[in-house]
Amino acid sequence: MNAIMTPDELEAALRAVGTARYHDKHPFQILLQEGRLNRDQVAAWALNRYYYQSRIPLKDAALLARLEDPALRRSWRQRIVDHDGEREGDGGIERWLRLTDSFGFDRAEVMAGRGILPATKFAVDAYVRFVSDKTLLEAIASSLTEMFSPGIIATRVSGMLAHYDFVSKETLAYFDKRLTQAPRDADFALDYVKREARRPDQQQAVIAALNFKCDVLWAQLDALYFAYVQPGLPAPGAWTP
Amino acid sequence: MNAIMTPDELEAALRAVGTARYHDKHPFQILLQEGRLNRDQVAAWALNRYYYQSRIPLKDAALLARLEDPALRRSWRQRIVDHDGEREGDGGIERWLRLTDSFGFDRAEVMAGRGILPATKFAVDAYVRFVSDKTLLEAIASSLTEMFSPGIIATRVSGMLAHYDFVSKETLAYFDKRLTQAPRDADFALDYVKREARRPDQQQAVIAALNFKCDVLWAQLDALYFAYVQPGLPAPGAWTP
């Protein structure tokens, strides 16, 4: 039987999940930010992560479809705007495509998910499904990895710009916007969770949802490491440099 | 536009999927059958694969729930009997638990999926979902990896018995039954698919379903390799030897 936590104790427990499980400690992430990957390995990361990026607005739309309060919907829909933009050529997904463009990938192929690792698809699809199937509280809590993202973004971007001549501020522009968007989104979700998760079972469910989401991010980097670093064996059908 | 295939051409195309993508060529499988894993690495394989085994009757029940023909249901339900047994202490799942028992895992923990890798869960859940969501033809086709399983089972069991003193014919008893069950099941599914997949789009969907299932198996071994072989880093929360 878990004891009830105050909202601040719950926040502390959620931050502890990040310390234990966030993918900033994954060996692929360390190699990426320290300049120890080659161009093909970074390309594989960009290609696979496009699939994750492309599913985020679908995930957010599934969540939006479950929010009965217009005020909550107004807040949450901004996430979809951020990713899809206000017009053609705008938004986070377009900015990510500029990164895959820079590695020479064909846009139509990238957008069709051609060449991504099976594990990328399984992990990302599990996330979209989680947000559709679980309680609204758990669905919102699963977005809380954004609490930890400003740190990893700053380290990743500065490390990549320092070490790789095949990326630039322009091709990494996706991350600029996320430095302001993610904290705004995380604050909103954290306030919601601290306010709504009052019973011990709800609080434990919220922590489990954040654990789950950390697993989704971690498993994507596992797959990249296995396929493109060591032993360096992409699944049959996946992109091979 | 794909040309229409004869039933035998379709069978040949399905066998070619096995040659290209079945997990008998995965480096973890090679290490396993050549005696090059240590006891903990084999234990991790047994623990994670329990989750796959445990989901097979759920997958088959989801498929059974979609079969409108009593004759087809009679054939398909045998798969559930094989895994769940006729009585307590019988069936494939029980036999798999004897293997995890032999490594000292607690049954209640194994059955709760404690300590499995996130990627195991994502891949296996994707398979159950596929069988629930896709067409019946694709759902049945996704079982066709059983066409290739007698070969891998024979190699795996004889290799493991020859090289490891911590397994025995008794703890590997699961595989004995599968040597007769899998070909019977595969013949049934292959006949169904050859009979029902007549249009080119259906035939391509059947091939894609088998590709998908090969990905499900392959991704599970990727995750074991990354976590327990090289670099040997289980996801946070996963079983650590």
XYZ file of C-alpha atoms in Angstrom:
482
model
C 0.000 0.000 0.000
C 1.556 3.271 -1.088
C 1.122 6.374 1.078
C -0.498 9.478 -0.307
C 1.946 12.164 -1.460
C 1.636 15.921 -1.386
C 1.764 17.527 -4.852
C 5.376 18.536 -4.250
C 6.308 15.017 -3.152
C 4.732 13.700 -6.340
C 6.780 16.174 -8.373
C 9.925 15.002 -6.594
C 9.038 11.361 -7.343
C 8.538 12.231 -11.018
C 11.876 14.043 -11.167
C 13.486 10.941 -9.645
C 12.129 8.896 -12.568
C 13.971 11.219 -14.920
C 17.198 10.848 -12.967
C 16.935 7.050 -13.080
C 15.530 6.396 -16.529
C 15.687 9.345 -18.919
C 17.607 8.637 -22.112
C 20.211 11.333 -21.500
C 22.272 8.509 -19.948
C 21.918 6.124 -22.880
C 25.249 5.173 -24.522
C 23.963 6.150 -27.973
C 23.069 9.622 -26.694
C 26.508 9.979 -25.066
C 28.233 8.964 -28.317
C 26.008 11.384 -30.252
C 26.724 14.417 -28.111
C 30.434 13.671 -27.730
C 31.012 13.540 -31.479
C 31.876 9.831 -31.466
C 29.372 8.745 -34.125
C 30.056 8.821 -37.832
C 27.819 10.535 -40.361
C 25.868 7.364 -41.189
C 25.159 6.674 -37.530
C 23.814 10.196 -37.019
C 21.800 9.811 -40.235
C 20.245 6.604 -38.872
C 19.287 8.481 -35.703
C 17.681 11.298 -37.711
C 15.815 8.835 -39.957
C 14.431 6.748 -37.112
C 13.558 9.685 -34.941
C 11.509 11.147 -37.770
C 9.042 8.348 -37.169
C 8.773 9.388 -33.526
C 8.316 13.055 -34.486
C 5.662 12.150 -37.060
C 3.581 10.310 -34.461
C 3.617 13.056 -31.834
C 0.745 15.090 -33.359
C -1.257 11.857 -33.784
C -0.635 11.126 -30.123
C -1.663 14.657 -29.203
C -4.780 14.459 -31.374
C -5.767 11.202 -29.637
C -5.358 12.969 -26.322
C -7.234 16.050 -27.527
C -10.105 13.775 -28.546
C -10.462 12.769 -24.900
C -10.370 16.229 -23.298
C -13.876 17.384 -22.507
C -12.913 20.825 -21.202
C -12.536 23.525 -23.898
C -9.870 25.330 -21.853
C -7.740 22.188 -21.606
C -8.256 21.546 -25.312
C -7.148 25.096 -26.157
C -3.908 24.539 -24.276
C -3.235 21.061 -25.625
C -3.965 21.893 -29.257
C -0.964 24.239 -29.318
C 1.221 21.123 -29.359
C -0.310 20.084 -32.658
C 0.190 23.563 -34.070
C 3.841 23.472 -32.994
C 4.482 20.235 -34.855
C 2.328 20.793 -37.933
C 2.858 24.554 -38.302
C 0.463 27.248 -39.468
C 1.203 26.692 -43.149
C 3.102 24.461 -45.557
C 6.829 24.582 -44.819
C 6.327 25.468 -41.159
C 6.330 23.435 -37.924
C 8.477 20.915 -36.094
C 7.948 18.053 -38.514
C 9.067 20.224 -41.429
C 12.123 21.256 -39.431
C 12.957 17.607 -38.740
C 12.658 16.848 -42.460
C 15.277 19.537 -43.124
C 17.595 17.468 -40.950
C 16.876 14.221 -42.847
C 17.177 16.207 -46.134
C 20.679 17.222 -45.080
C 21.697 13.554 -44.939
C 20.405 12.982 -48.461
C 17.320 10.966 -47.555
C 14.377 11.221 -49.936
C 11.474 12.996 -48.214
C 8.793 10.667 -49.542
C 10.750 7.652 -48.271
C 11.322 9.240 -44.857
C 7.670 10.198 -44.545
C 6.615 6.642 -45.460
C 8.833 5.276 -42.673
C 10.936 3.341 -45.174
C 14.083 1.871 -43.683
C 13.296 2.507 -40.032
C 14.090 -0.180 -37.497
C 11.232 -2.447 -36.390
C 11.946 -1.558 -32.758
C 11.444 2.147 -33.518
C 7.999 1.394 -34.857
C 7.047 -0.937 -32.014
C 8.134 1.551 -29.326
C 6.554 4.612 -30.911
C 3.300 2.803 -31.729
C 3.167 1.592 -28.112
C 3.300 5.244 -27.032
C 0.443 6.333 -29.309
C -1.586 3.346 -28.133
C -0.854 4.111 -24.479
C -2.232 7.636 -24.868
C -5.379 6.296 -26.551
C -6.027 3.409 -24.145
C -4.977 4.491 -20.658
C -6.697 6.965 -18.342
C -6.484 10.636 -19.292
C -4.295 11.214 -16.243
C -1.799 8.562 -17.389
C -1.945 9.857 -20.956
C -1.039 13.367 -19.810
C 1.607 12.076 -17.391
C 3.339 10.191 -20.203
C 4.223 13.546 -21.790
C 6.244 14.563 -18.731
C 9.587 13.533 -20.209
C 9.464 17.105 -21.496
C 10.427 18.164 -17.969
C 13.851 16.736 -18.715
C 14.278 17.733 -22.345
C 15.795 21.240 -22.152
C 18.954 19.801 -20.586
C 19.425 17.060 -23.160
C 18.642 19.404 -26.045
C 21.221 21.977 -24.964
C 23.896 19.297 -24.510
C 23.022 17.522 -27.750
C 22.934 20.628 -29.945
C 26.105 22.189 -28.598
C 27.930 18.849 -28.752
C 26.791 18.113 -32.280
C 27.695 21.610 -33.543
C 31.131 21.386 -31.928
C 32.004 17.935 -33.266
C 30.256 17.301 -36.584
C 30.842 19.276 -39.776
C 27.788 17.625 -41.362
C 25.237 19.408 -39.141
C 24.595 23.137 -38.711
C 22.435 25.508 -36.712
C 20.041 25.445 -39.670
C 19.708 21.664 -39.906
C 19.273 21.428 -36.114
C 16.691 24.251 -36.056
C 14.052 21.826 -34.766
C 15.616 21.960 -31.339
C 15.665 25.790 -31.052
C 11.885 25.974 -30.840
C 11.679 22.994 -28.493
C 13.781 24.866 -25.922
C 10.824 27.178 -25.285
C 7.938 24.874 -26.261
C 8.902 21.887 -24.102
C 9.087 23.760 -20.758
C 5.729 25.440 -21.429
C 4.150 22.060 -22.240
C 5.827 20.340 -19.306
C 4.654 23.014 -16.851
C 1.089 22.578 -18.045
C 1.161 18.784 -17.770
C 2.938 18.830 -14.429
C 0.378 21.264 -12.963
C -2.434 19.049 -14.238
C -0.933 15.904 -12.779
C -0.148 17.498 -9.401
C -3.705 18.801 -9.211
C -5.567 15.691 -10.403
C -3.536 12.765 -9.038
C -4.717 12.822 -5.450
C -5.275 9.177 -4.529
C -2.225 6.934 -3.996
C -3.263 4.638 -6.882
C -3.502 7.627 -9.214
C -0.132 8.904 -8.089
C 1.464 5.504 -8.682
C -0.184 5.320 -12.113
C 1.298 8.707 -12.991
C 4.780 7.559 -11.990
C 4.330 4.322 -13.954
C 3.248 6.326 -17.016
C 6.444 8.370 -16.882
C 8.492 5.178 -16.446
C 6.744 3.775 -19.512
C 7.532 6.863 -21.573
C 11.188 6.728 -20.538
C 11.189 3.101 -21.743
C 9.810 4.248 -25.113
C 12.687 6.704 -25.553
C 15.345 4.323 -24.193
C 14.281 1.413 -26.416
C 14.641 3.577 -29.531
C 18.277 4.284 -28.704
C 18.918 0.606 -27.826
C 17.790 -0.319 -31.307
C 20.010 2.317 -32.952
C 22.996 1.130 -30.921
C 22.483 -2.527 -31.822
C 21.880 -1.768 -35.491
C 24.434 0.947 -36.216
C 27.110 0.906 -33.484
C 27.726 -2.526 -31.982
C 27.459 -5.094 -33.522
C 26.229 -2.805 -36.288
C 23.564 -5.047 -37.752
C 20.389 -3.345 -39.006
C 17.301 -5.565 -38.973
C 16.566 -7.144 -42.367
C 14.871 -4.467 -44.466
C 16.144 -1.538 -42.395
C 18.330 1.186 -43.889
C 21.904 -0.006 -44.349
C 24.562 2.703 -44.824
C 1.457 -3.050 -59.700
C 2.275 -6.561 -58.546
C 1.381 -9.523 -60.748
C -0.920 -12.227 -59.482
C 0.879 -15.338 -58.212
C -0.168 -18.959 -58.318
C -0.588 -20.542 -54.858
C 2.789 -22.249 -55.252
C 4.475 -19.008 -56.280
C 2.995 -17.384 -53.183
C 4.390 -20.191 -51.037
C 7.814 -19.690 -52.613
C 7.624 -15.949 -51.904
C 6.731 -16.681 -48.261
C 9.642 -19.109 -47.926
C 11.922 -16.409 -49.334
C 10.819 -14.109 -46.492
C 12.026 -16.751 -44.047
C 15.372 -17.041 -45.802
C 15.864 -13.284 -45.689
C 14.407 -12.326 -42.323
C 13.836 -15.233 -39.934
C 15.666 -14.900 -36.616
C 17.729 -18.072 -37.101
C 20.385 -15.729 -38.532
C 20.331 -13.303 -35.605
C 23.680 -13.025 -33.774
C 22.027 -13.707 -30.399
C 20.537 -16.933 -31.754
C 23.932 -17.986 -33.161
C 25.629 -17.336 -29.816
C 22.857 -19.239 -28.022
C 23.077 -22.364 -30.139
C 26.883 -22.372 -30.300
C 27.239 -22.347 -26.515
C 28.815 -18.885 -26.456
C 26.439 -17.293 -23.952
C 26.875 -17.477 -20.208
C 24.196 -18.702 -17.817
C 22.869 -15.188 -17.085
C 22.536 -14.396 -20.780
C 20.535 -17.576 -21.390
C 18.459 -16.791 -18.295
C 17.661 -13.348 -19.740
C 16.538 -15.008 -22.977
C 14.270 -17.429 -21.068
C 12.817 -14.639 -18.932
C 12.052 -12.338 -21.836
C 10.741 -15.049 -24.081
C 8.271 -16.062 -21.378
C 6.453 -12.818 -22.109
C 6.184 -13.813 -25.772
C 4.944 -17.308 -24.848
C 2.396 -15.882 -22.446
C 0.886 -13.657 -25.148
C 0.527 -16.382 -27.785
C -2.782 -17.787 -26.451
C -4.114 -14.216 -26.113
C -3.141 -13.646 -29.736
C -4.809 -16.910 -30.733
C -7.941 -16.076 -28.757
C -8.150 -12.705 -30.517
C -7.917 -14.546 -33.828
C -10.444 -17.185 -32.741
C -12.849 -14.363 -31.885
C -12.779 -13.327 -35.549
C -13.292 -16.759 -37.155
C -16.903 -17.178 -38.171
C -16.569 -20.760 -39.430
C -16.895 -23.469 -36.728
C -14.520 -25.782 -38.635
C -11.805 -23.139 -38.732
C -12.395 -22.382 -35.042
C -12.063 -26.074 -34.153
C -8.672 -26.199 -35.837
C -7.416 -22.907 -34.434
C -8.515 -23.545 -30.846
C -6.034 -26.443 -30.615
C -3.283 -23.827 -30.431
C -4.770 -22.475 -27.223
C -5.058 -25.998 -25.809
C -1.408 -26.635 -26.665
C -0.244 -23.573 -24.761
C -2.639 -23.671 -21.824
C -2.905 -27.467 -21.419
C -5.849 -29.616 -20.416
C -5.246 -29.220 -16.704
C -3.070 -27.390 -14.158
C 0.582 -28.258 -14.682
C 0.128 -29.038 -18.377
C 0.730 -27.077 -21.585
C 3.439 -25.058 -23.271
C 3.356 -22.115 -20.886
C 3.847 -24.438 -17.915
C 6.757 -26.075 -19.734
C 8.324 -22.666 -20.352
C 7.980 -21.842 -16.654
C 9.971 -24.987 -15.842
C 12.776 -23.440 -17.868
C 12.597 -20.111 -16.004
C 12.309 -22.080 -12.722
C 15.598 -23.785 -13.566
C 17.333 -20.403 -13.632
C 15.973 -19.572 -10.184
C 13.408 -16.988 -11.255
C 10.336 -16.628 -9.066
C 7.238 -17.791 -10.964
C 5.014 -14.962 -9.772
C 7.595 -12.414 -10.919
C 8.053 -14.103 -14.287
C 4.308 -14.303 -14.829
C 3.926 -10.611 -13.965
C 6.537 -9.730 -16.610
C 8.834 -8.242 -13.977
C 12.298 -7.444 -15.263
C 11.609 -7.924 -18.963
C 13.078 -5.468 -21.440
C 10.797 -2.682 -22.693
C 11.527 -3.720 -26.285
C 10.265 -7.247 -25.570
C 6.965 -5.826 -24.436
C 6.669 -3.361 -27.325
C 7.389 -6.026 -29.956
C 5.126 -8.704 -28.482
C 2.272 -6.275 -27.855
C 2.591 -5.095 -31.457
C 2.052 -8.695 -32.564
C -1.092 -9.173 -30.459
C -2.401 -5.853 -31.732
C -1.631 -6.765 -35.342
C -3.705 -9.947 -35.058
C -6.610 -7.981 -33.550
C -6.521 -5.054 -35.969
C -5.511 -6.331 -39.400
C -7.551 -8.424 -41.821
C -8.129 -12.065 -40.902
C -5.927 -13.088 -43.807
C -3.033 -10.978 -42.510
C -3.633 -12.205 -38.959
C -3.378 -15.833 -40.060
C -0.392 -15.100 -42.314
C 1.507 -13.577 -39.391
C 1.619 -17.046 -37.788
C 3.577 -18.462 -40.719
C 6.951 -18.108 -39.034
C 6.045 -21.578 -37.780
C 6.992 -22.844 -41.256
C 10.585 -22.115 -40.290
C 10.571 -23.161 -36.646
C 11.377 -26.902 -36.771
C 14.839 -26.145 -38.139
C 15.691 -23.509 -35.533
C 14.284 -25.642 -32.705
C 16.375 -28.686 -33.635
C 19.551 -26.603 -33.919
C 18.854 -24.662 -30.741
C 18.019 -27.667 -28.559
C 20.895 -29.867 -29.713
C 23.328 -26.945 -29.450
C 22.157 -25.968 -25.991
C 22.262 -29.556 -24.696
C 25.764 -30.049 -26.096
C 27.231 -26.819 -24.708
C 25.446 -25.830 -21.497
C 25.431 -27.869 -18.279
C 22.690 -25.630 -16.862
C 19.970 -26.879 -19.250
C 18.625 -30.412 -19.736
C 16.152 -32.314 -21.875
C 13.645 -31.751 -19.056
C 14.064 -27.982 -18.806
C 13.912 -27.689 -22.626
C 10.828 -29.935 -22.839
C 8.804 -27.045 -24.280
C 10.505 -27.514 -27.612
C 9.797 -31.281 -27.916
C 6.087 -30.694 -28.361
C 6.614 -27.767 -30.688
C 8.440 -30.011 -33.146
C 5.129 -31.706 -33.977
C 2.714 -28.862 -33.161
C 4.381 -26.139 -35.240
C 4.381 -28.035 -38.589
C 0.724 -29.010 -38.120
C -0.193 -25.362 -37.384
C 1.965 -24.039 -40.200
C 0.427 -26.436 -42.738
C -3.049 -25.283 -41.766
C -2.188 -21.592 -41.997
C -0.274 -22.001 -45.245
C -3.179 -23.877 -46.867
C -5.550 -21.139 -45.745
C -3.368 -18.366 -47.097
C -2.718 -20.097 -50.431
C -6.456 -20.671 -50.839
C -7.721 -17.240 -49.747
C -5.070 -14.803 -50.969
C -6.030 -14.629 -54.617
C -5.781 -10.963 -55.539
C -2.319 -9.372 -55.882
C -3.046 -6.903 -53.066
C -4.011 -9.776 -50.765
C -0.898 -11.696 -51.684
C 1.308 -8.680 -50.991
C -0.478 -8.156 -47.655
C 0.258 -11.770 -46.704
C 3.950 -11.351 -47.501
C 4.032 -8.077 -45.544
C 2.390 -9.806 -42.572
C 5.113 -12.435 -42.515
C 7.780 -9.725 -42.804
C 6.164 -7.986 -39.848
C 6.200 -11.169 -37.759
C 9.860 -11.760 -38.576
C 10.516 -8.205 -37.351
C 8.736 -9.031 -34.073
C 11.037 -12.003 -33.477
C 14.188 -10.218 -34.659
C 13.596 -7.148 -32.486
C 13.332 -9.314 -29.366
C 16.805 -10.736 -29.991
C 18.208 -7.276 -30.807
C 17.084 -6.123 -27.386
C 18.639 -9.130 -25.633
C 21.908 -8.581 -27.482
C 22.099 -4.897 -26.593
C 21.129 -5.495 -22.966
C 23.051 -8.657 -22.122
C 25.828 -9.167 -24.681
C 27.201 -5.937 -26.119
C 27.384 -3.359 -24.593
C 25.550 -5.329 -21.925
C 23.300 -2.592 -20.594
C 19.777 -3.620 -19.542
C 17.200 -0.827 -19.745
C 16.588 0.883 -16.378
C 14.269 -1.385 -14.404
C 15.071 -4.527 -16.416
C 16.581 -7.618 -14.818
C 20.277 -7.165 -14.137
C 22.306 -10.347 -13.523
